Amino acid sequence: MMRRLLVLAALCAGRALTAQATDGGFAPWHSVQVESGRSGVPVLLRGSEVTAVLIPVGAHERAVRESNLRANASLCAGALGLSGEQIAMVAARRAWRALDSAAHNRPLVAVSVVATPRDAAPCGLDGEPRAADAASGTIFATTATLPPRVARVEIVADGVVQTPSREGAAEVLLVTAQGTSEHSDWQRRVLLAPEAFAPRADGTTPRIEIHVWLGDAAAASVIAVSPDAVRAMWDSVMPWRAARLAGVAAPQTLPVRLPLVQDRVLLRSRQLFREGNHAVASSEAWARLHEASRIPATERLSMFVQLGLSWSAHGDMPAARAAFAGVMRIDPCIVLPESVFAAARRAMEDVRPTNACVPRTASEELRRGLVPGGAQRLAPGGRAKAGRVIFTAVVTQAATAVLSGVIAHRLYAQYETETRDPSGVWKRAEIMRGVANVAIAGAVLTWSGAAIEGGYWADRWNRGLDERREYGARATRAFGQVDAPGAVR
């Protein structure tokens, strides 16, 4: 009975999403994400001359929430001597209300830029509250020395200037011990379609830069956006991309068998997926994968495949590549069977790391082993690190052997002419010769052992490739019992 109620509730949720959808399902997802606090947080980027804030999709309300601004103004009250009226003024301020209305029911990423004040007050918290101040155009300063105005902003992705959906300027609220004042055209905001932050065709993160011209300066200040921040902006739009699946026709079932999952949320998502409710299934799966850190790798792998299949079936290839990139981070050698439609298989191949699953020969690995650690350093993951450790160990042991041998040779020469303590000199020479011999033996054993391990690993690697070629193969079944047609769990 409980299962039937859950399925009925899920189907009702899917119909409600379709009925209330605005611009492909953004409106209902937007409200749920903001109310639940899962809409992401602004990312603050500090430069020597410029402060920029990236505001993910759905986080506009959080960025200028009155409680955030009031908390930061209260923290600054002691340092600046702010009155209750000034704190209330800061908390109620909404400089970007008109421009941000363009993002209503539309998935847009906002970039706000303001010049960095030289005398910023030492108050406020790290993270969202301080980012909220910069996003809302509030500057706390100890004096009235003003930074230059922001004349122009460009967002450059992989060398290409992105065309904003909307952009504009607004006044900056300067809060000092002497009072508050507003200065127009001192900060700028750009609203961008999140496709500017989409992974490249090979699944890698694009290089994003923010170019800012201050005042009358001819040269731009450049802020490089970290790959983590770029991924955060793209991840913020994935729930919207999942929600809009409700308005696009797609197959009710997909011809692939996925390993079972034990997590209750993911299990419910799997059932919705099997029933054809890809919108709710994808929304719940994506949220769960990014909120829970203890989900086993095999279950994460299965759900990322499910997400990639859903998005590629609906024609959303950027989202599908993002999901399959999650698959590649877990197991880069998974191959979808030929029964799966070509778009999904192509999306997975697009993001597969180059040479990640190429068969290797033992003779090739032994030849690479002629260089210490060479059989490991070109391999993926931890083996590459092991190769560097082996190389360092062999070089260190060889250097120790040479140095000890030189010292032993000098001591033997000294023994020939030593008159005061010849036995002591001889003992020291023997000790250094022993150290040299041990170092030589260690280098030889480490070097040869690494080469032999490379050949053995090549054989294991090739066997593993054969076992992981497609779902349903021996290694894949080890993940868990495979779904049976029509199974309800």
Coordinates of C-alpha atoms in Angstrom, one line a residue:
M1 CA 0.0 0.0 0.0
M2 CA 2.8 2.4 0.9
R3 CA 4.5 1.7 -2.4
R4 CA 1.4 2.5 -4.3
L5 CA 0.9 5.8 -2.4
L6 CA 4.5 6.8 -3.1
V7 CA 4.1 6.0 -6.8
L8 CA 0.8 7.9 -6.9
A9 CA 2.3 10.9 -5.2
A10 CA 5.3 10.9 -7.6
L11 CA 3.0 10.8 -10.6
C12 CA 0.9 13.6 -9.2
A13 CA 4.1 15.6 -8.6
G14 CA 5.1 15.0 -12.2
R15 CA 1.7 16.2 -13.5
A16 CA 1.8 19.3 -11.2
L17 CA 5.2 20.2 -12.6
T18 CA 3.9 19.9 -16.1
A19 CA 0.8 21.9 -15.4
Q20 CA 2.6 24.7 -13.6
A21 CA 5.6 24.8 -15.8
T22 CA 6.7 28.3 -16.9
D23 CA 9.5 28.5 -19.5
G24 CA 10.0 24.8 -19.5
G25 CA 9.5 24.1 -15.8
F26 CA 11.8 26.8 -14.2
A27 CA 9.1 28.5 -12.1
P28 CA 8.1 25.6 -9.9
W29 CA 11.7 24.4 -9.5
H30 CA 12.8 27.9 -8.7
S31 CA 10.4 28.4 -5.8
V32 CA 11.2 25.0 -4.3
Q33 CA 14.9 25.4 -4.6
V34 CA 14.9 28.9 -3.0
E35 CA 12.5 27.9 -0.2
S36 CA 14.5 24.7 0.6
G37 CA 17.8 26.6 0.6
R38 CA 19.3 24.4 -2.1
S39 CA 19.6 27.1 -4.8
G40 CA 23.3 27.6 -4.2
V41 CA 25.2 30.5 -2.8
P42 CA 27.0 33.4 -4.4
V43 CA 30.7 32.9 -5.1
L44 CA 32.9 35.8 -4.1
L45 CA 36.0 36.5 -6.2
R46 CA 38.5 39.1 -4.8
G47 CA 41.1 40.7 -6.9
S48 CA 43.6 43.5 -6.2
E49 CA 41.4 46.1 -7.9
V50 CA 38.1 44.4 -8.5
T51 CA 35.6 42.3 -6.5
A52 CA 33.3 40.1 -8.5
V53 CA 30.3 37.9 -7.3
L54 CA 28.9 35.0 -9.3
I55 CA 25.3 34.4 -8.4
P56 CA 24.1 30.9 -9.5
V57 CA 20.7 30.2 -11.0
G58 CA 18.0 30.6 -8.3
A59 CA 20.2 32.3 -5.8
H60 CA 19.2 36.0 -6.5
E61 CA 16.8 36.0 -3.6
R62 CA 19.3 34.5 -1.2
A63 CA 22.0 37.0 -2.3
V64 CA 20.0 40.0 -1.2
R65 CA 18.0 38.4 1.6
E66 CA 17.2 41.0 4.2
S67 CA 18.4 38.8 7.0
N68 CA 21.9 38.4 5.4
L69 CA 22.3 42.1 4.8
R70 CA 21.1 43.0 8.3
A71 CA 23.5 40.5 9.9
N72 CA 26.5 42.0 8.1
A73 CA 25.4 45.5 8.8
S74 CA 25.1 44.6 12.5
L75 CA 28.6 43.1 12.6
C76 CA 29.9 46.3 11.1
A77 CA 27.9 48.5 13.5
G78 CA 30.6 48.4 16.1
A79 CA 33.5 49.1 13.8
L80 CA 31.7 52.0 12.0
G81 CA 29.3 53.2 14.7
L82 CA 26.2 52.5 12.6
S83 CA 22.9 53.6 14.0
G84 CA 19.8 51.4 13.9
E85 CA 18.4 53.5 11.1
Q86 CA 21.5 52.9 9.0
I87 CA 21.4 49.1 9.7
A88 CA 17.7 49.1 8.6
M89 CA 18.6 51.1 5.4
V90 CA 21.3 48.6 4.4
A91 CA 19.0 45.6 5.1
A92 CA 16.1 47.0 3.1
R93 CA 18.2 48.0 0.1
R94 CA 17.5 46.3 -3.3
A95 CA 19.7 48.0 -5.9
W96 CA 19.2 45.4 -8.6
R97 CA 15.5 44.8 -8.3
A98 CA 14.6 46.1 -11.8
L99 CA 17.4 44.3 -13.6
D100 CA 16.9 41.0 -11.7
S101 CA 13.3 40.9 -12.8
A102 CA 14.7 39.9 -16.2
A103 CA 15.7 36.6 -14.6
H104 CA 12.2 35.8 -13.3
N105 CA 11.3 32.3 -14.6
R106 CA 14.5 32.2 -16.6
P107 CA 17.7 30.3 -15.7
L108 CA 20.3 33.1 -15.8
V109 CA 23.6 33.4 -14.0
A110 CA 24.4 36.9 -12.7
V111 CA 27.9 38.4 -12.4
S112 CA 28.2 41.6 -10.3
V113 CA 31.4 43.6 -10.3
V114 CA 32.5 46.5 -8.1
A115 CA 35.9 48.1 -7.5
T116 CA 37.6 46.8 -4.4
P117 CA 37.8 49.6 -1.7
R118 CA 41.2 50.2 -0.2
D119 CA 39.9 50.8 3.2
A120 CA 37.2 48.1 3.6
A121 CA 36.0 47.6 7.2
P122 CA 37.3 44.5 9.0
C123 CA 33.8 43.2 9.6
G124 CA 31.4 40.7 8.1
L125 CA 31.6 36.9 7.8
D126 CA 33.4 34.9 5.1
G127 CA 31.1 33.2 2.6
E128 CA 27.5 34.1 1.7
P129 CA 27.0 37.2 3.9
R130 CA 30.0 39.0 2.5
A131 CA 29.1 37.8 -1.0
A132 CA 25.6 39.1 -0.4
D133 CA 27.0 42.6 0.4
A134 CA 28.9 42.7 -2.8
A135 CA 26.1 41.3 -4.8
S136 CA 23.6 43.9 -3.5
G137 CA 26.1 46.8 -4.0
T138 CA 26.9 47.5 -0.4
I139 CA 30.4 48.6 0.5
F140 CA 31.5 49.0 4.2
A141 CA 34.5 51.3 4.5
T142 CA 36.3 53.0 7.4
T143 CA 36.7 56.3 5.5
A144 CA 34.9 58.0 2.6
T145 CA 37.7 57.2 0.1
L146 CA 35.9 55.8 -2.9
P147 CA 37.1 53.2 -5.4
P148 CA 36.8 54.1 -9.1
R149 CA 33.6 53.3 -11.0
V150 CA 33.2 50.2 -13.1
A151 CA 33.0 51.3 -16.7
R152 CA 32.7 48.0 -18.6
V153 CA 32.5 44.3 -17.9
E154 CA 33.1 41.4 -20.3
I155 CA 32.8 37.6 -19.6
V156 CA 35.2 35.6 -21.7
A157 CA 34.8 31.8 -22.0
D158 CA 37.7 30.0 -23.8
G159 CA 38.7 33.3 -25.4
V160 CA 35.2 34.1 -26.7
V161 CA 33.4 37.2 -25.3
Q162 CA 29.9 36.1 -24.2
T163 CA 26.9 38.1 -25.2
P164 CA 24.8 38.9 -22.0
S165 CA 21.1 38.5 -21.9
R166 CA 21.0 41.8 -20.0
E167 CA 23.4 44.1 -18.3
G168 CA 23.2 47.3 -16.4
A169 CA 24.7 49.6 -13.8
A170 CA 23.5 50.6 -10.4
E171 CA 24.5 52.8 -7.6
V172 CA 26.8 51.6 -4.8
L173 CA 25.7 52.2 -1.2
L174 CA 28.8 53.3 0.7
V175 CA 28.4 52.8 4.5
T176 CA 31.0 54.6 6.6
A177 CA 31.3 56.0 10.1
Q178 CA 30.4 59.4 8.7
G179 CA 27.1 58.1 7.3
T180 CA 25.7 56.5 4.1
S181 CA 25.8 57.7 0.6
E182 CA 24.9 56.4 -2.9
H183 CA 27.1 56.7 -6.0
S184 CA 25.7 55.8 -9.4
D185 CA 27.3 53.7 -12.1
W186 CA 29.9 52.3 -9.7
Q187 CA 29.0 48.7 -10.1
R188 CA 27.8 46.6 -13.0
R189 CA 25.8 43.4 -13.3
V190 CA 25.7 41.0 -16.3
L191 CA 23.0 38.3 -16.7
L192 CA 24.3 35.4 -18.7
A193 CA 22.7 32.2 -20.0
P194 CA 24.4 29.3 -18.1
E195 CA 25.5 27.7 -21.4
A196 CA 28.6 30.0 -21.0
F197 CA 29.6 27.8 -18.1
A198 CA 28.7 24.5 -19.8
P199 CA 31.4 21.8 -20.0
R200 CA 33.3 21.5 -23.3
A201 CA 32.4 18.7 -25.7
D202 CA 35.0 16.6 -24.0
G203 CA 33.5 17.2 -20.6
T204 CA 36.3 19.5 -19.3
T205 CA 35.6 22.8 -17.6
P206 CA 35.9 25.9 -19.8
R207 CA 38.2 28.7 -18.9
I208 CA 36.2 31.7 -17.7
E209 CA 37.7 35.1 -17.1
I210 CA 36.0 38.4 -16.0
H211 CA 37.5 41.5 -17.7
V212 CA 36.8 44.7 -16.0
W213 CA 37.6 48.3 -17.1
L214 CA 37.8 50.8 -14.2
G215 CA 37.2 54.5 -14.7
D216 CA 39.1 55.7 -17.8
A217 CA 41.7 52.9 -17.7
A218 CA 42.7 51.5 -21.1
A219 CA 43.7 48.1 -19.7
A220 CA 41.3 45.7 -18.1
S221 CA 41.6 44.0 -14.8
V222 CA 41.2 40.3 -15.2
I223 CA 39.8 37.8 -12.7
A224 CA 40.1 34.2 -13.5
V225 CA 37.2 32.1 -12.3
S226 CA 38.3 28.8 -10.7
P227 CA 37.1 25.5 -12.2
D228 CA 35.2 24.8 -9.0
A229 CA 33.3 28.1 -9.3
V230 CA 32.5 27.4 -13.0
R231 CA 31.2 23.9 -12.1
A232 CA 29.1 25.5 -9.3
M233 CA 27.4 27.8 -11.8
W234 CA 26.7 25.0 -14.2
D235 CA 25.5 22.7 -11.5
S236 CA 23.0 25.3 -10.4
V237 CA 21.1 25.0 -13.6
M238 CA 21.0 21.2 -13.7
P239 CA 17.8 20.9 -11.6
W240 CA 16.0 23.3 -14.0
R241 CA 17.2 21.2 -17.0
A242 CA 15.8 18.2 -15.2
A243 CA 12.5 19.9 -14.4
R244 CA 11.9 20.9 -18.0
L245 CA 12.0 17.3 -19.2
A246 CA 8.3 17.2 -18.2
G247 CA 7.4 19.2 -21.3
V248 CA 9.4 17.2 -23.8
A249 CA 8.3 13.8 -25.3
A250 CA 10.7 10.9 -24.8
P251 CA 10.6 7.1 -24.7
Q252 CA 8.8 5.7 -21.7
T253 CA 11.5 3.1 -21.2
L254 CA 15.1 3.0 -22.2
P255 CA 16.8 -0.2 -23.5
V256 CA 19.5 -0.6 -20.8
R257 CA 19.7 -2.5 -17.6
L258 CA 21.1 -0.6 -14.6
P259 CA 22.4 -2.1 -11.4
L260 CA 20.1 -1.7 -8.4
V261 CA 20.6 0.9 -5.7
Q262 CA 19.9 0.7 -2.0
D263 CA 19.6 4.4 -1.2
R264 CA 15.9 5.2 -0.6
V265 CA 15.8 8.4 -2.6
L266 CA 17.7 7.0 -5.5
L267 CA 15.6 3.9 -5.4
R268 CA 12.5 6.1 -5.7
S269 CA 14.1 8.0 -8.6
R270 CA 14.9 4.7 -10.3
Q271 CA 11.2 3.7 -10.1
L272 CA 10.0 7.0 -11.5
F273 CA 12.6 6.6 -14.3
R274 CA 11.2 3.2 -15.2
E275 CA 7.7 4.7 -15.3
G276 CA 8.8 7.4 -17.7
N277 CA 8.6 10.3 -15.2
H278 CA 12.1 11.5 -16.2
A279 CA 11.6 15.0 -14.9
V280 CA 11.0 14.2 -11.2
A281 CA 13.4 11.2 -11.4
S282 CA 16.2 13.4 -12.7
S283 CA 15.5 16.2 -10.3
E284 CA 15.6 13.9 -7.2
A285 CA 18.6 12.0 -8.4
W286 CA 20.7 15.1 -9.1
A287 CA 19.8 16.7 -5.8
R288 CA 20.6 13.5 -3.9
L289 CA 24.0 12.9 -5.6
H290 CA 25.1 16.4 -4.7
E291 CA 23.8 16.4 -1.2
A292 CA 24.8 13.0 0.1
S293 CA 28.5 12.2 0.3
R294 CA 28.4 8.6 1.5
I295 CA 26.5 7.0 -1.4
P296 CA 28.6 4.1 -2.7
A297 CA 30.5 4.6 -5.9
T298 CA 28.6 1.8 -7.7
E299 CA 25.2 3.5 -6.9
R300 CA 26.5 6.9 -7.9
L301 CA 27.7 5.3 -11.2
S302 CA 24.3 3.8 -11.9
M303 CA 22.5 7.0 -11.2
F304 CA 24.8 9.2 -13.3
V305 CA 24.1 6.7 -16.2
Q306 CA 20.4 7.1 -15.6
L307 CA 20.7 10.9 -15.7
G308 CA 22.8 10.8 -18.9
L309 CA 20.2 8.5 -20.5
S310 CA 17.3 10.8 -19.5
W311 CA 18.9 14.0 -20.8
S312 CA 20.2 12.5 -24.0
A313 CA 16.8 11.0 -24.7
H314 CA 15.3 14.4 -24.5
G315 CA 18.0 16.0 -26.7
D316 CA 19.8 18.0 -23.9
M317 CA 23.3 17.0 -24.8
P318 CA 25.2 19.5 -22.6
A319 CA 23.4 18.1 -19.5
A320 CA 23.9 14.5 -20.7
R321 CA 27.7 15.1 -21.1
A322 CA 27.8 16.6 -17.6
A323 CA 26.1 13.4 -16.2
F324 CA 28.4 11.1 -18.2
A325 CA 31.4 13.0 -17.0
G326 CA 30.4 11.9 -13.5
V327 CA 30.4 8.4 -14.8
M328 CA 33.9 8.8 -16.2
R329 CA 35.2 10.1 -12.8
I330 CA 34.1 6.8 -11.3
D331 CA 34.9 4.3 -14.0
P332 CA 36.2 5.6 -17.3
C333 CA 35.9 2.3 -19.1
I334 CA 32.1 1.8 -18.9
V335 CA 30.6 1.3 -22.4
L336 CA 26.9 1.5 -23.1
P337 CA 25.6 -1.5 -25.1
E338 CA 24.6 -1.2 -28.8
S339 CA 20.9 -1.4 -27.8
V340 CA 21.1 2.1 -26.3
F341 CA 20.4 4.9 -28.8
A342 CA 23.3 6.5 -30.5
A343 CA 23.0 10.0 -28.9
A344 CA 23.6 8.6 -25.5
R345 CA 26.6 6.5 -26.6
R346 CA 28.0 9.5 -28.4
A347 CA 27.7 11.7 -25.4
M348 CA 29.5 9.2 -23.2
E349 CA 32.3 8.9 -25.8
D350 CA 32.6 12.7 -26.0
V351 CA 33.7 12.9 -22.3
R352 CA 35.7 9.7 -22.1
P353 CA 39.3 10.6 -21.2
T354 CA 41.8 10.1 -24.0
N355 CA 43.5 6.7 -24.0
A356 CA 41.8 5.9 -20.7
C357 CA 40.7 2.4 -21.8
V358 CA 43.3 1.5 -24.4
P359 CA 44.6 -2.2 -24.2
R360 CA 48.2 -2.4 -23.1
T361 CA 50.9 -5.0 -23.7
A362 CA 53.3 -6.4 -21.1
S363 CA 56.2 -5.9 -23.5
E364 CA 55.3 -2.2 -23.9
E365 CA 55.1 -1.7 -20.1
L366 CA 58.5 -3.4 -19.6
R367 CA 60.0 -1.1 -22.2
R368 CA 58.6 1.9 -20.4
G369 CA 60.1 0.4 -17.2
L370 CA 63.6 1.1 -18.6
V371 CA 63.1 4.5 -17.1
P372 CA 62.5 4.3 -13.3
G373 CA 58.7 4.4 -12.7
G374 CA 58.1 4.8 -16.5
A375 CA 55.6 1.8 -16.4
Q376 CA 53.5 3.7 -13.9
R377 CA 53.8 7.4 -14.7
L378 CA 51.6 7.3 -17.9
A379 CA 48.9 5.2 -16.2
P380 CA 45.7 6.8 -14.8
G381 CA 45.0 7.8 -11.3
G382 CA 47.2 6.8 -8.4
R383 CA 49.6 4.8 -10.6
A384 CA 50.9 8.0 -12.1
K385 CA 51.7 9.3 -8.6
A386 CA 53.3 5.9 -7.8
G387 CA 55.5 6.3 -10.8
R388 CA 56.8 9.7 -9.6
V389 CA 57.5 8.2 -6.2
I390 CA 59.4 5.3 -7.8
F391 CA 61.5 7.6 -9.9
T392 CA 62.3 9.8 -6.9
A393 CA 63.2 6.7 -4.8
V394 CA 65.6 5.3 -7.4
V395 CA 67.3 8.6 -8.0
T396 CA 67.7 9.1 -4.2
Q397 CA 69.1 5.6 -3.7
A398 CA 71.5 6.1 -6.6
A399 CA 72.7 9.4 -5.3
T400 CA 73.2 7.9 -1.9
A401 CA 75.2 5.0 -3.4
V402 CA 77.5 7.4 -5.3
L403 CA 78.0 9.7 -2.3
S404 CA 78.7 6.8 0.1
G405 CA 81.1 5.2 -2.5
V406 CA 83.1 8.4 -2.8
I407 CA 83.3 8.8 1.0
A408 CA 84.4 5.1 1.3
H409 CA 87.0 5.5 -1.4
R410 CA 88.5 8.5 0.5
L411 CA 88.5 6.7 3.8
Y412 CA 90.3 3.7 2.2
A413 CA 92.9 6.1 0.8
Q414 CA 93.2 7.8 4.3
Y415 CA 93.8 4.3 5.9
E416 CA 96.9 3.8 3.8
T417 CA 98.6 6.8 5.6
E418 CA 96.7 6.8 8.9
T419 CA 99.0 6.4 12.0
R420 CA 96.8 7.5 14.9
D421 CA 93.6 5.4 14.4
P422 CA 93.9 3.2 11.4
S423 CA 91.3 0.7 12.6
G424 CA 88.7 3.4 13.2
V425 CA 89.2 4.7 9.7
W426 CA 88.9 1.2 8.3
K427 CA 85.6 0.7 10.1
R428 CA 84.1 3.9 8.8
A429 CA 85.2 3.0 5.3
E430 CA 83.5 -0.4 5.6
I431 CA 80.3 1.2 6.9
M432 CA 80.1 3.6 4.0
R433 CA 80.8 0.8 1.5
G434 CA 77.9 -1.1 3.1
V435 CA 75.6 1.9 2.8
A436 CA 76.6 2.2 -0.9
N437 CA 75.9 -1.5 -1.5
V438 CA 72.5 -1.4 0.2
A439 CA 71.6 1.7 -1.8
I440 CA 72.6 0.1 -5.0
A441 CA 70.6 -3.1 -4.2
G442 CA 67.6 -1.0 -3.2
A443 CA 67.7 1.0 -6.4
V444 CA 68.0 -2.2 -8.5
L445 CA 65.1 -3.9 -6.7
T446 CA 62.9 -0.8 -6.8
W447 CA 63.6 -0.3 -10.5
S448 CA 63.2 -3.9 -11.6
G449 CA 60.2 -4.5 -9.4
A450 CA 58.4 -1.5 -10.8
A451 CA 59.1 -2.7 -14.4
I452 CA 57.8 -6.2 -13.6
E453 CA 54.7 -4.8 -11.8
G454 CA 54.0 -2.8 -15.0
G455 CA 53.9 -5.9 -17.1
Y456 CA 51.6 -7.7 -14.6
W457 CA 49.4 -4.6 -14.4
A458 CA 49.0 -4.5 -18.2
D459 CA 47.7 -8.1 -18.1
R460 CA 45.2 -7.3 -15.3
W461 CA 44.1 -4.0 -17.1
N462 CA 43.3 -5.9 -20.3
R463 CA 41.3 -8.5 -18.4
G464 CA 39.4 -5.7 -16.6
L465 CA 38.6 -4.0 -19.9
D466 CA 37.0 -7.2 -21.3
E467 CA 34.9 -7.5 -18.2
R468 CA 33.6 -3.9 -18.2
R469 CA 32.8 -3.4 -21.8
E470 CA 29.1 -3.0 -21.2
Y471 CA 26.4 -3.3 -18.6
G472 CA 25.5 -6.9 -17.9
A473 CA 29.1 -8.1 -18.2
R474 CA 30.6 -10.0 -15.3
A475 CA 32.1 -7.1 -13.4
T476 CA 29.0 -4.9 -13.8
R477 CA 26.7 -7.6 -12.3
A478 CA 28.9 -7.5 -9.2
F479 CA 27.5 -4.1 -8.5
G480 CA 24.2 -5.7 -7.5
Q481 CA 21.1 -7.5 -8.8
V482 CA 20.1 -6.0 -12.2
D483 CA 16.6 -4.7 -12.7
A484 CA 14.2 -7.2 -14.1
P485 CA 11.6 -6.0 -16.7
G486 CA 8.6 -4.7 -14.9
A487 CA 10.1 -5.0 -11.4
V488 CA 8.7 -2.6 -8.7
R489 CA 11.0 -2.1 -5.8

